[in-house]
Every structure is written in C-alpha cells, then in structure tokens.
Amino acid sequence: MSETLPPVIVGAGPAGIRAAERLVAAGLRPVVVDEAARWGGQIYRQPPDGGFTRPKKALYGFEAGKADAVHRAMAAIRDRVDYRPRTLVWNCEAGALDLLCDGASEALPFSHLILATGATDRVLPFPGWTLPGVFTLGGSQVALKFQGCAVGRRVAFLGTGPLLYLVAYQYLKAGVEVAGVFDTTPFAAQARATAGMLRDAATLAKGLLYVGWLRAHGVPIHNGVRPVRAEGAERVNALVWRDAQGQERRTSCDAVAFGLGLRSETQLADLAGCRFRFDEADRAWLPERDGAGRSSVPGVYLAGDGGGISGADAAELAGERAALALLEDLGRPMDGKRVKELDGRLSRIAAFRRSLSAAFPFPADWADAIADDTMICRCEGVTAGAVREVARSGQAREMNRAKALTRAGMGRCQGRMCSATTAELLSRTLGTSPDGVGRLRAQPPIKPLPVSAGAERREVA
C-alpha cells in the first residue's frame, strides 16, 4: 500500500461504518463514499435533514438500538474520516474510482478498497407489475423510513423472505391497512426449517412476533401462493393470485409491495476485476472472498450484503473483519482475540442463514408462468417471449449474448431489476440451471450519469 493513499470504503451502511471505525481506531483516515445524503445504508436509512422527524423506535422497531449504535458510531468518527455523501461511484478501473458529486466528476485513486455496496430487491415479473402502485418491498420500506409515507392505503404484500413479514409489520404499525401477506413459500417448508433457525433464537422470535402481530390484527397470511396478475387501469386496484390448492382468488388493494429476497450489488467488484463464483444460497454469481473479506484482487475487500446476503448484523461484523484484514495486510498489529470472536459470530450467522434460505426458498417455478407478452426489462421494453425466443432458436445460451440480442439489461438499471428474470427464463428454456447461463458482465457507468461527467473527470491528489 502506498502510505500516501488512504483506504477507501464504498458504502456508509453497517458494514462500511464498522470498517471505517476500525481503521480510524488504528490511526488511519479512510475515505468513505456513499450515495445517500446521510449515513446508515438502506437498513438503517435516516430521514433527510430538515424533513419529518420520527423517533427511531417508530422507524426501526426492534432494530432501533442497533440503528442508533451504527449512527452514533459514524457520528463519533465523523471528523476523522473523509466522508463524501451524495457521491455516486460509477466506475472502478486501474486503481481508481470514478465519482460524481453535485454534477462534478473526479477520479479517486486507491491502493486498498473496501466494497460495502449492499443489496437491492430481487424480483420476478408478473402481469400488471408495471402498473402504478406496484412497488418492491425494499422500495416500500424506503418510502416509509425516508419519506414518511406509505405506498398505498390498503397494501398487499407478495413474495418471500423475512423482509416480506418485516415490511408488512412496519406498515401495519404505521397505521396502514394490510390487505394480506401472500407468501410463495409453502408453510411446510417453513415448519421444517424451524429447528435450524433455533441457532438464532432471538431472530426467530422476532420473526414469529411479526407473524403473530399480523395475525392478531386480522391480517390474512397465505402460504404457497403464486401471483396471477395485478389489476387496474391508471393504478392497481386488486391482486389476483392462486392459492396453494390452485384456486384463483382476488384481493382488493391500492398498492402491491413484492420481492423475492435480495440480490447483492456486485458491479463495482466486477469492474475491480474480482473473480466470481455461483452461490447456490443466493442463486446468484458473487465475488469470491475469504473468511476475512479479501477478494481475489489484492487490496480489494468485500463486506456486507454486497459480497453475499447475510443481513445487517453480519454486515457490521464483516465490515470490521475486512478492516482488520486490511490492517493485517499493511503489516499492522492484529487483535487476534477480536478476529477469533468475529469469525465465530460470522460462522454462526452463516449457519442460520442456510436455515433461513430453506425456510424461504426461491420460487423457481415462478419463471415458467411468466407470459410471453409480460415485460421483463422496463428500461428497454423487453418481453419474456423475446428472451425465450433467442434461447429456443439457439442464438443465445448465455446472459451476455441474450443481452446483445434482446437488449435486456442494457438500460438505465444495467440489469439490476431484470438480470434475475433473464437468467431464470434463459436457463429454464434451455433446460439448465441458472449458473449454466453465466452472468451479466458489468459495464461502466454502472448507474446513469450526465454525458459531461466523463469529460469533467479530474485527478484527486
């Protein structure tokens, strides 16, 4: 490492903040770059300055204490880090990040980089999913935390995973009518996984409380469902779904929040040159990392959900662990006792995560039911039928070829929303598993930016 270059952290969520805290404690002054205006990440997102005010207990529920601790940790080191909020990292190459902040571009060179880029919703489409009033689960939660508003007055929650019940619970607590929770997972799968989830009894108890609270307030919870369509003209007015017995049913609502777990934000790791592997639990290609967070590229570390979905508690631990690895690689003294403690806790969370995946399996058959005329890529207007056609005709047997022929993943979101669908459609049409069709290669810019941004790029000392 060049001693003239401070370590750089991308992301000011739980992982990034704990990494920064550890580096500061070692006497370094890291650069912390984050897209948001205030630190906390998605999970502990803070309301905007000068906006509405709500107590943290109302915003974060049972996690209020953890959110407050993370916020306080960053506040305590604020003067000892080079903190850059509202800053987009849109490229990573040749040992430098390309940044955009308030319309100004710059290049930030690094010798050591911790990527704590977090995750976004994983979705599969269904007829009507582009109607106004249909949101992702994560987007619905952000609206509540950041903007202090609900996505509708009577909201149906569809999908699978812990976030499904958490957001439904948060909406109900906020006074919103919850039309129902429509879980794609059969109840039997959740029951079978209960024994494994006892590895973290406190987390399991919170999940059971969410379910119990919803039931106690009359919210219907249905397992083993599949969506048929969202109905409406100018806005969604009902969710039509099929129950576990195959019977079609209709629930009135003015909003649908849906999601099938989370997907890691890996584009920067890809541009940094990290080697990837297919992860069965996440059903996705992830950058390789060792137990300490080291990637396959010397000097590049991965922490939090950006390296694999593990949740906020694991993100905090992984952020600190990556910082310790970075310090070790610099030849600085190691706190072996702390390393052992972090490794043990991360190992226990990983075991719990495996049970959680079994309790909320990805509904692989959902992709088979997507009608050919359903739009899967909203940026480029690509339908499911277009992807199936290039697969059936033999023109595309992997993701990047399908992208070139159909433009799926070529738009503003760069595949964040449609890549999971494209992989499922391609693999199931070809009769292979999702890893058999490869992954979309990241391309800069990874997010939209003004054309002038590249021309204005300047070096930062």
Tab-separated table of C-alpha atoms in Angstrom:
chain	number	residue	atom	x	y	z
A	1	MET	CA	0.000	0.000	0.000
A	2	SER	CA	1.138	3.480	-0.718
A	3	GLU	CA	1.153	5.324	2.592
A	4	THR	CA	0.095	8.443	0.657
A	5	LEU	CA	-3.249	6.899	-0.268
A	6	PRO	CA	-5.844	6.438	2.454
A	7	PRO	CA	-8.016	3.324	2.334
A	8	VAL	CA	-11.309	3.875	0.539
A	9	ILE	CA	-14.669	2.487	1.655
A	10	VAL	CA	-17.650	2.479	-0.685
A	11	GLY	CA	-20.884	2.478	1.287
A	12	ALA	CA	-21.883	4.044	4.608
A	13	GLY	CA	-24.181	1.311	5.816
A	14	PRO	CA	-23.498	-1.031	8.741
A	15	ALA	CA	-20.526	-2.712	7.021
A	16	GLY	CA	-18.901	0.476	5.792
A	17	ILE	CA	-19.295	2.303	9.091
A	18	ARG	CA	-17.845	-0.527	11.183
A	19	ALA	CA	-14.953	-0.841	8.739
A	20	ALA	CA	-14.281	2.886	8.993
A	21	GLU	CA	-14.497	2.767	12.771
A	22	ARG	CA	-11.842	0.045	12.956
A	23	LEU	CA	-9.500	1.844	10.540
A	24	VAL	CA	-9.840	5.086	12.484
A	25	ALA	CA	-9.039	3.243	15.687
A	26	ALA	CA	-5.819	2.097	14.004
A	27	GLY	CA	-4.860	5.684	13.263
A	28	LEU	CA	-5.895	5.834	9.600
A	29	ARG	CA	-8.177	8.373	7.921
A	30	PRO	CA	-10.282	6.422	5.408
A	31	VAL	CA	-12.326	7.940	2.629
A	32	VAL	CA	-15.995	6.925	2.945
A	33	VAL	CA	-18.024	7.394	-0.235
A	34	ASP	CA	-21.800	6.978	-0.178
A	35	GLU	CA	-24.694	7.778	-2.496
A	36	ALA	CA	-27.061	8.740	0.295
A	37	ALA	CA	-27.211	12.141	1.920
A	38	ARG	CA	-26.908	10.642	5.407
A	39	TRP	CA	-25.140	7.540	6.662
A	40	GLY	CA	-26.928	4.368	7.728
A	41	GLY	CA	-27.356	2.425	4.481
A	42	GLN	CA	-30.693	1.012	3.347
A	43	ILE	CA	-31.439	-0.919	6.516
A	44	TYR	CA	-30.752	1.987	8.866
A	45	ARG	CA	-31.615	4.756	6.428
A	46	GLN	CA	-32.158	8.106	8.106
A	47	PRO	CA	-34.804	10.655	7.154
A	48	PRO	CA	-33.491	13.670	5.261
A	49	ASP	CA	-32.182	16.641	7.194
A	50	GLY	CA	-34.942	19.150	7.786
A	51	GLY	CA	-37.604	16.628	6.839
A	52	PHE	CA	-40.112	14.856	9.016
A	53	THR	CA	-38.998	13.620	12.381
A	54	ARG	CA	-39.966	10.306	13.906
A	55	PRO	CA	-38.390	8.525	16.855
A	56	LYS	CA	-36.037	5.702	15.955
A	57	LYS	CA	-38.280	3.230	17.705
A	58	ALA	CA	-41.003	4.112	15.211
A	59	LEU	CA	-38.628	3.996	12.239
A	60	TYR	CA	-36.673	0.837	13.040
A	61	GLY	CA	-38.818	-1.072	15.537
A	62	PHE	CA	-36.850	-3.802	17.327
A	63	GLU	CA	-33.717	-2.723	15.492
A	64	ALA	CA	-33.832	0.848	16.853
A	65	GLY	CA	-30.971	0.184	19.263
A	66	LYS	CA	-28.765	-1.263	16.536
A	67	ALA	CA	-29.606	1.571	14.171
A	68	ASP	CA	-28.810	4.133	16.829
A	69	ALA	CA	-25.497	2.424	17.627
A	70	VAL	CA	-24.458	2.453	13.968
A	71	HIS	CA	-25.486	6.089	13.562
A	72	ARG	CA	-23.603	7.078	16.702
A	73	ALA	CA	-20.508	5.153	15.621
A	74	MET	CA	-20.270	7.171	12.428
A	75	ALA	CA	-21.018	10.430	14.201
A	76	ALA	CA	-18.197	9.703	16.641
A	77	ILE	CA	-15.587	9.337	13.888
A	78	ARG	CA	-17.037	11.910	11.501
A	79	ASP	CA	-14.133	14.328	11.973
A	80	ARG	CA	-11.569	11.582	11.426
A	81	VAL	CA	-12.808	10.289	8.074
A	82	ASP	CA	-13.028	11.890	4.639
A	83	TYR	CA	-16.783	11.422	4.367
A	84	ARG	CA	-18.318	12.046	0.947
A	85	PRO	CA	-22.129	11.762	0.954
A	86	ARG	CA	-24.326	12.206	-2.151
A	87	THR	CA	-21.474	10.759	-4.204
A	88	LEU	CA	-22.018	8.178	-6.910
A	89	VAL	CA	-19.246	5.692	-7.712
A	90	TRP	CA	-19.861	4.850	-11.351
A	91	ASN	CA	-16.660	3.076	-12.370
A	92	CYS	CA	-13.658	1.250	-10.970
A	93	GLU	CA	-10.551	0.570	-13.024
A	94	ALA	CA	-6.782	0.947	-12.959
A	95	GLY	CA	-6.684	1.522	-9.204
A	96	ALA	CA	-9.132	4.408	-9.220
A	97	LEU	CA	-12.819	5.037	-8.670
A	98	ASP	CA	-14.772	7.453	-10.822
A	99	LEU	CA	-17.013	9.636	-8.702
A	100	LEU	CA	-19.817	12.060	-9.394
A	101	CYS	CA	-20.975	14.540	-6.746
A	102	ASP	CA	-23.218	17.539	-7.295
A	103	GLY	CA	-22.553	17.387	-11.025
A	104	ALA	CA	-18.761	17.318	-10.657
A	105	SER	CA	-16.668	14.324	-11.696
A	106	GLU	CA	-13.401	13.209	-10.252
A	107	ALA	CA	-11.155	10.166	-10.050
A	108	LEU	CA	-10.235	8.812	-6.645
A	109	PRO	CA	-7.120	6.617	-6.707
A	110	PHE	CA	-6.828	3.849	-4.143
A	111	SER	CA	-4.417	1.175	-3.085
A	112	HIS	CA	-6.813	-0.508	-0.643
A	113	LEU	CA	-10.563	-0.595	-1.194
A	114	ILE	CA	-13.397	-1.993	0.912
A	115	LEU	CA	-16.580	-2.513	-1.059
A	116	ALA	CA	-19.629	-2.384	1.212
A	117	THR	CA	-22.136	-1.823	-1.553
A	118	GLY	CA	-25.172	-3.553	-0.044
A	119	ALA	CA	-28.085	-5.073	-1.913
A	120	THR	CA	-31.293	-4.342	-3.762
A	121	ASP	CA	-34.559	-6.198	-4.245
A	122	ARG	CA	-34.683	-9.380	-6.292
A	123	VAL	CA	-37.859	-9.544	-8.329
A	124	LEU	CA	-39.540	-11.648	-10.974
A	125	PRO	CA	-42.311	-10.009	-13.004
A	126	PHE	CA	-45.964	-10.944	-13.272
A	127	PRO	CA	-48.765	-9.461	-15.394
A	128	GLY	CA	-49.561	-5.957	-14.202
A	129	TRP	CA	-46.329	-5.445	-12.285
A	130	THR	CA	-45.643	-2.218	-14.185
A	131	LEU	CA	-48.914	-0.627	-13.011
A	132	PRO	CA	-48.614	2.458	-10.804
A	133	GLY	CA	-48.992	1.289	-7.225
A	134	VAL	CA	-46.801	-1.812	-7.578
A	135	PHE	CA	-43.557	-1.417	-5.631
A	136	THR	CA	-40.700	-3.588	-4.484
A	137	LEU	CA	-40.567	-4.476	-0.806
A	138	GLY	CA	-37.371	-2.523	-0.318
A	139	GLY	CA	-38.801	0.491	-2.107
A	140	SER	CA	-41.881	0.345	0.089
A	141	GLN	CA	-39.736	0.269	3.175
A	142	VAL	CA	-37.604	3.197	1.986
A	143	ALA	CA	-40.763	5.243	1.398
A	144	LEU	CA	-41.764	4.636	4.997
A	145	LYS	CA	-38.345	5.309	6.553
A	146	PHE	CA	-37.040	8.086	4.352
A	147	GLN	CA	-40.141	9.896	3.186
A	148	GLY	CA	-42.538	9.123	5.998
A	149	CYS	CA	-45.264	7.931	3.648
A	150	ALA	CA	-46.890	4.676	2.628
A	151	VAL	CA	-47.138	3.407	-0.926
A	152	GLY	CA	-50.899	2.983	-0.553
A	153	ARG	CA	-53.803	2.979	1.859
A	154	ARG	CA	-54.505	-0.750	1.531
A	155	VAL	CA	-51.365	-2.662	0.614
A	156	ALA	CA	-50.931	-6.308	-0.395
A	157	PHE	CA	-47.527	-7.852	0.389
A	158	LEU	CA	-46.343	-10.555	-2.006
A	159	GLY	CA	-43.189	-12.650	-2.249
A	160	THR	CA	-40.982	-14.484	0.169
A	161	GLY	CA	-38.265	-13.918	2.744
A	162	PRO	CA	-38.032	-12.229	6.144
A	163	LEU	CA	-38.386	-8.770	4.565
A	164	LEU	CA	-41.916	-9.679	3.448
A	165	TYR	CA	-43.158	-10.005	7.006
A	166	LEU	CA	-40.999	-7.206	8.383
A	167	VAL	CA	-42.294	-4.579	5.950
A	168	ALA	CA	-45.890	-5.756	6.344
A	169	TYR	CA	-45.469	-5.428	10.115
A	170	GLN	CA	-43.938	-1.957	9.770
A	171	TYR	CA	-46.792	-0.799	7.559
A	172	LEU	CA	-49.372	-2.134	9.965
A	173	LYS	CA	-47.622	-0.436	12.885
A	174	ALA	CA	-47.620	2.798	10.888
A	175	GLY	CA	-51.407	2.618	10.609
A	176	VAL	CA	-51.685	1.329	7.052
A	177	GLU	CA	-54.264	-1.328	6.214
A	178	VAL	CA	-52.521	-4.533	5.175
A	179	ALA	CA	-54.723	-6.384	2.695
A	180	GLY	CA	-52.814	-9.601	3.214
A	181	VAL	CA	-49.448	-11.313	3.151
A	182	PHE	CA	-49.069	-13.621	0.163
A	183	ASP	CA	-46.054	-15.847	0.727
A	184	THR	CA	-44.845	-18.028	-2.131
A	185	THR	CA	-43.303	-20.478	0.342
A	186	PRO	CA	-45.349	-23.480	1.457
A	187	PHE	CA	-45.932	-23.459	5.188
A	188	ALA	CA	-44.418	-26.945	5.429
A	189	ALA	CA	-41.043	-25.626	4.239
A	190	GLN	CA	-41.006	-23.024	6.980
A	191	ALA	CA	-42.021	-25.577	9.588
A	192	ARG	CA	-39.230	-27.940	8.520
A	193	ALA	CA	-36.634	-25.195	8.771
A	194	THR	CA	-37.643	-24.107	12.277
A	195	ALA	CA	-35.205	-26.432	14.036
A	196	GLY	CA	-32.267	-24.966	12.123
A	197	MET	CA	-33.377	-21.415	12.800
A	198	LEU	CA	-33.218	-22.105	16.531
A	199	ARG	CA	-29.490	-21.435	16.125
A	200	ASP	CA	-30.505	-17.798	16.492
A	201	ALA	CA	-33.499	-17.963	18.783
A	202	ALA	CA	-33.730	-14.178	19.199
A	203	THR	CA	-34.040	-13.565	15.457
A	204	LEU	CA	-36.503	-16.413	15.106
A	205	ALA	CA	-38.556	-14.956	17.941
A	206	LYS	CA	-38.730	-11.594	16.188
A	207	GLY	CA	-39.923	-13.253	13.017
A	208	LEU	CA	-42.596	-15.166	14.911
A	209	LEU	CA	-43.669	-11.960	16.616
A	210	TYR	CA	-44.140	-10.242	13.249
A	211	VAL	CA	-46.336	-13.096	12.063
A	212	GLY	CA	-48.244	-13.214	15.335
A	213	TRP	CA	-48.804	-9.468	15.344
A	214	LEU	CA	-50.132	-9.552	11.795
A	215	ARG	CA	-52.495	-12.418	12.585
A	216	ALA	CA	-53.630	-10.815	15.823
A	217	HIS	CA	-54.666	-7.739	13.874
A	218	GLY	CA	-56.669	-9.713	11.384
A	219	VAL	CA	-54.209	-9.735	8.516
A	220	PRO	CA	-54.709	-12.863	6.387
A	221	ILE	CA	-51.486	-14.767	5.676
A	222	HIS	CA	-51.475	-17.197	2.789
A	223	ASN	CA	-48.656	-19.632	2.020
A	224	GLY	CA	-47.759	-21.404	-1.193
A	225	VAL	CA	-49.332	-18.748	-3.425
A	226	ARG	CA	-48.425	-17.604	-6.919
A	227	PRO	CA	-49.397	-14.265	-8.466
A	228	VAL	CA	-51.758	-14.273	-11.429
A	229	ARG	CA	-51.885	-10.535	-12.156
A	230	ALA	CA	-52.206	-7.071	-10.694
A	231	GLU	CA	-55.411	-5.475	-11.933
A	232	GLY	CA	-56.141	-1.829	-12.570
A	233	ALA	CA	-56.250	0.919	-15.158
A	234	GLU	CA	-54.447	4.035	-14.018
A	235	ARG	CA	-53.434	2.353	-10.768
A	236	VAL	CA	-53.547	-1.123	-9.277
A	237	ASN	CA	-56.877	-1.926	-7.635
A	238	ALA	CA	-56.512	-5.643	-6.940
A	239	LEU	CA	-54.101	-8.535	-6.731
A	240	VAL	CA	-55.260	-11.758	-8.340
A	241	TRP	CA	-53.429	-14.792	-7.003
A	242	ARG	CA	-53.594	-18.575	-6.935
A	243	ASP	CA	-53.702	-20.324	-3.578
A	244	ALA	CA	-51.861	-23.492	-2.576
A	245	GLN	CA	-54.765	-25.591	-3.906
A	246	GLY	CA	-54.593	-23.886	-7.283
A	247	GLN	CA	-57.782	-21.849	-6.833
A	248	GLU	CA	-57.719	-18.341	-8.295
A	249	ARG	CA	-58.623	-15.598	-5.808
A	250	ARG	CA	-58.810	-11.816	-5.849
A	251	THR	CA	-57.863	-9.301	-3.129
A	252	SER	CA	-58.731	-5.605	-3.396
A	253	CYS	CA	-55.879	-3.208	-2.727
A	254	ASP	CA	-54.467	0.063	-3.991
A	255	ALA	CA	-50.818	-0.992	-3.774
A	256	VAL	CA	-48.733	-4.153	-4.022
A	257	ALA	CA	-45.316	-4.496	-2.403
A	258	PHE	CA	-43.414	-7.513	-3.658
A	259	GLY	CA	-39.974	-9.082	-3.613
A	260	LEU	CA	-38.196	-12.419	-3.543
A	261	GLY	CA	-35.346	-11.645	-1.210
A	262	LEU	CA	-32.339	-9.513	-2.050
A	263	ARG	CA	-29.580	-9.511	-4.634
A	264	SER	CA	-26.050	-8.301	-3.988
A	265	GLU	CA	-24.734	-5.145	-5.628
A	266	THR	CA	-21.644	-6.574	-7.326
A	267	GLN	CA	-20.975	-4.292	-10.285
A	268	LEU	CA	-18.024	-2.462	-8.706
A	269	ALA	CA	-16.431	-5.735	-7.624
A	270	ASP	CA	-16.765	-6.910	-11.210
A	271	LEU	CA	-15.141	-3.752	-12.597
A	272	ALA	CA	-12.384	-4.075	-9.983
A	273	GLY	CA	-11.521	-7.437	-11.550
A	274	CYS	CA	-12.742	-9.725	-8.768
A	275	ARG	CA	-13.248	-13.376	-9.616
A	276	PHE	CA	-16.838	-14.642	-9.255
A	277	ARG	CA	-18.431	-17.944	-8.273
A	278	PHE	CA	-22.016	-19.153	-8.327
A	279	ASP	CA	-23.638	-19.244	-4.900
A	280	GLU	CA	-26.496	-21.703	-4.509
A	281	ALA	CA	-27.951	-19.987	-1.412
A	282	ASP	CA	-28.198	-16.615	-3.151
A	283	ARG	CA	-28.920	-18.236	-6.528
A	284	ALA	CA	-26.510	-15.694	-7.994
A	285	TRP	CA	-22.914	-15.100	-9.043
A	286	LEU	CA	-20.953	-13.472	-6.245
A	287	PRO	CA	-17.395	-12.152	-5.976
A	288	GLU	CA	-15.135	-14.638	-4.249
A	289	ARG	CA	-13.957	-13.702	-0.770
A	290	ASP	CA	-12.222	-15.478	2.038
A	291	GLY	CA	-13.484	-15.520	5.603
A	292	ALA	CA	-11.813	-12.184	6.278
A	293	GLY	CA	-13.369	-10.443	3.268
A	294	ARG	CA	-10.341	-10.499	0.939
A	295	SER	CA	-11.345	-10.738	-2.713
A	296	SER	CA	-9.271	-12.366	-5.449
A	297	VAL	CA	-7.746	-8.934	-6.201
A	298	PRO	CA	-5.016	-7.863	-3.753
A	299	GLY	CA	-6.086	-4.768	-1.878
A	300	VAL	CA	-9.807	-5.160	-2.606
A	301	TYR	CA	-12.057	-6.359	0.222
A	302	LEU	CA	-15.769	-7.234	0.340
A	303	ALA	CA	-18.054	-6.677	3.300
A	304	GLY	CA	-21.753	-6.958	3.944
A	305	ASP	CA	-24.548	-7.909	1.586
A	306	GLY	CA	-22.542	-6.773	-1.441
A	307	GLY	CA	-20.470	-9.941	-1.072
A	308	GLY	CA	-23.409	-12.228	-0.255
A	309	ILE	CA	-26.733	-11.767	1.505
A	310	SER	CA	-26.324	-12.176	5.260
A	311	GLY	CA	-28.190	-9.284	6.862
A	312	ALA	CA	-27.326	-6.191	8.867
A	313	ASP	CA	-25.825	-7.935	11.908
A	314	ALA	CA	-23.417	-9.888	9.737
A	315	ALA	CA	-22.638	-6.738	7.751
A	316	GLU	CA	-21.406	-4.946	10.863
A	317	LEU	CA	-19.167	-7.867	11.771
A	318	ALA	CA	-17.932	-8.370	8.214
A	319	GLY	CA	-17.094	-4.677	7.867
A	320	GLU	CA	-14.899	-4.749	10.932
A	321	ARG	CA	-13.392	-8.074	9.845
A	322	ALA	CA	-12.471	-6.680	6.423
A	323	ALA	CA	-10.838	-3.674	8.056
A	324	LEU	CA	-8.790	-5.974	10.279
A	325	ALA	CA	-7.708	-7.940	7.217
A	326	LEU	CA	-6.681	-4.711	5.534
A	327	LEU	CA	-4.649	-3.719	8.586
A	328	GLU	CA	-3.020	-7.140	8.690
A	329	ASP	CA	-2.079	-6.809	5.029
A	330	LEU	CA	-0.453	-3.480	5.876
A	331	GLY	CA	1.683	-5.238	8.440
A	332	ARG	CA	-0.013	-3.570	11.363
A	333	PRO	CA	-0.562	-5.310	14.718
A	334	MET	CA	-3.542	-7.662	14.799
A	335	ASP	CA	-6.069	-8.143	17.577
A	336	GLY	CA	-6.166	-11.901	17.358
A	337	LYS	CA	-8.805	-12.276	20.054
A	338	ARG	CA	-11.167	-9.934	18.231
A	339	VAL	CA	-10.540	-11.716	14.938
A	340	LYS	CA	-11.434	-15.045	16.505
A	341	GLU	CA	-14.583	-13.581	18.043
A	342	LEU	CA	-15.702	-12.047	14.729
A	343	ASP	CA	-15.002	-15.234	12.793
A	344	GLY	CA	-17.036	-17.273	15.268
A	345	ARG	CA	-20.025	-14.940	15.156
A	346	LEU	CA	-19.952	-14.758	11.358
A	347	SER	CA	-19.819	-18.541	11.181
A	348	ARG	CA	-22.898	-18.854	13.395
A	349	ILE	CA	-24.801	-16.311	11.316
A	350	ALA	CA	-23.864	-18.195	8.145
A	351	ALA	CA	-25.332	-21.394	9.603
A	352	PHE	CA	-28.528	-19.537	10.491
A	353	ARG	CA	-28.633	-18.059	7.022
A	354	ARG	CA	-28.637	-21.541	5.492
A	355	SER	CA	-31.695	-22.414	7.568
A	356	LEU	CA	-33.341	-19.160	6.557
A	357	SER	CA	-32.817	-19.992	2.890
A	358	ALA	CA	-34.515	-23.330	3.468
A	359	ALA	CA	-37.430	-21.596	5.188
A	360	PHE	CA	-37.911	-19.126	2.310
A	361	PRO	CA	-36.797	-20.911	-0.870
A	362	PHE	CA	-36.727	-19.072	-4.163
A	363	PRO	CA	-39.868	-19.955	-6.173
A	364	ALA	CA	-38.024	-21.331	-9.179
A	365	ASP	CA	-41.236	-22.331	-10.976
A	366	TRP	CA	-42.456	-18.686	-10.989
A	367	ALA	CA	-40.488	-18.053	-14.187
A	368	ASP	CA	-42.407	-20.762	-16.066
A	369	ALA	CA	-45.658	-18.881	-15.504
A	370	ILE	CA	-44.443	-15.552	-16.887
A	371	ALA	CA	-46.455	-14.965	-20.053
A	372	ASP	CA	-44.510	-14.247	-23.233
A	373	ASP	CA	-46.016	-10.769	-23.537
A	374	THR	CA	-45.001	-9.752	-19.991
A	375	MET	CA	-42.381	-7.024	-19.973
A	376	ILE	CA	-39.323	-8.133	-18.021
A	377	CYS	CA	-36.931	-5.230	-18.769
A	378	ARG	CA	-38.667	-1.930	-18.160
A	379	CYS	CA	-35.686	0.134	-19.314
A	380	GLU	CA	-35.619	-1.368	-22.808
A	381	GLY	CA	-39.151	-2.751	-23.105
A	382	VAL	CA	-38.040	-6.386	-23.493
A	383	THR	CA	-40.628	-9.154	-23.066
A	384	ALA	CA	-40.250	-12.636	-21.645
A	385	GLY	CA	-41.072	-14.005	-25.068
A	386	ALA	CA	-38.091	-12.232	-26.634
A	387	VAL	CA	-35.692	-13.895	-24.216
A	388	ARG	CA	-37.280	-17.310	-24.693
A	389	GLU	CA	-37.103	-16.905	-28.459
A	390	VAL	CA	-33.339	-16.278	-28.580
A	391	ALA	CA	-32.870	-19.305	-26.353
A	392	ARG	CA	-35.151	-21.603	-28.366
A	393	SER	CA	-33.613	-20.521	-31.663
A	394	GLY	CA	-30.142	-21.357	-30.390
A	395	GLN	CA	-28.928	-17.781	-30.804
A	396	ALA	CA	-28.199	-17.285	-27.100
A	397	ARG	CA	-27.080	-19.782	-24.493
A	398	GLU	CA	-25.662	-17.330	-22.009
A	399	MET	CA	-26.568	-13.967	-20.458
A	400	ASN	CA	-24.359	-11.576	-22.382
A	401	ARG	CA	-25.390	-12.985	-25.749
A	402	ALA	CA	-29.045	-12.693	-24.717
A	403	LYS	CA	-28.392	-9.096	-23.674
A	404	ALA	CA	-26.814	-8.283	-27.028
A	405	LEU	CA	-29.716	-9.771	-28.971
A	406	THR	CA	-32.645	-8.561	-26.859
A	407	ARG	CA	-31.209	-5.508	-25.001
A	408	ALA	CA	-32.360	-6.982	-21.663
A	409	GLY	CA	-30.013	-5.477	-19.060
A	410	MET	CA	-28.765	-2.757	-21.393
A	411	GLY	CA	-30.807	0.115	-19.973
A	412	ARG	CA	-30.596	2.545	-17.107
A	413	CYS	CA	-30.624	-0.054	-14.331
A	414	GLN	CA	-27.882	-2.113	-16.045
A	415	GLY	CA	-29.676	-5.352	-15.224
A	416	ARG	CA	-30.319	-4.707	-11.547
A	417	MET	CA	-34.018	-5.407	-11.951
A	418	CYS	CA	-34.140	-7.768	-14.937
A	419	SER	CA	-30.986	-9.880	-14.706
A	420	ALA	CA	-32.520	-12.394	-12.295
A	421	THR	CA	-35.523	-12.810	-14.575
A	422	THR	CA	-33.392	-13.109	-17.693
A	423	ALA	CA	-31.256	-15.797	-16.061
A	424	GLU	CA	-34.304	-17.758	-14.918
A	425	LEU	CA	-36.030	-17.544	-18.304
A	426	LEU	CA	-32.882	-18.418	-20.213
A	427	SER	CA	-31.912	-21.343	-18.009
A	428	ARG	CA	-35.376	-22.862	-17.838
A	429	THR	CA	-35.863	-22.546	-21.593
A	430	LEU	CA	-32.506	-24.207	-22.181
A	431	GLY	CA	-33.124	-26.827	-19.508
A	432	THR	CA	-30.121	-25.919	-17.410
A	433	SER	CA	-29.518	-24.363	-14.006
A	434	PRO	CA	-29.032	-20.575	-13.574
A	435	ASP	CA	-25.272	-20.972	-13.211
A	436	GLY	CA	-25.224	-22.618	-16.618
A	437	VAL	CA	-26.082	-19.353	-18.378
A	438	GLY	CA	-23.361	-17.276	-16.737
A	439	ARG	CA	-23.738	-13.717	-15.533
A	440	LEU	CA	-24.003	-10.261	-16.986
A	441	ARG	CA	-20.630	-8.536	-17.152
A	442	ALA	CA	-20.683	-5.103	-15.534
A	443	GLN	CA	-20.180	-2.085	-17.751
A	444	PRO	CA	-19.382	1.491	-16.703
A	445	PRO	CA	-21.201	3.621	-15.919
A	446	ILE	CA	-22.979	1.274	-13.549
A	447	LYS	CA	-25.663	3.904	-12.966
A	448	PRO	CA	-26.970	6.772	-15.121
A	449	LEU	CA	-24.894	9.950	-15.138
A	450	PRO	CA	-24.637	13.076	-17.305
A	451	VAL	CA	-22.609	12.762	-20.509
A	452	SER	CA	-20.437	15.593	-19.256
A	453	ALA	CA	-19.314	13.547	-16.263
A	454	GLY	CA	-16.618	11.657	-18.170
A	455	ALA	CA	-15.293	14.796	-19.821
A	456	GLU	CA	-15.010	16.561	-16.481
A	457	ARG	CA	-13.036	13.760	-14.834
A	458	ARG	CA	-10.118	15.089	-12.874
A	459	GLU	CA	-7.468	13.575	-10.688
A	460	VAL	CA	-7.557	13.968	-6.933
A	461	ALA	CA	-4.282	14.248	-5.051
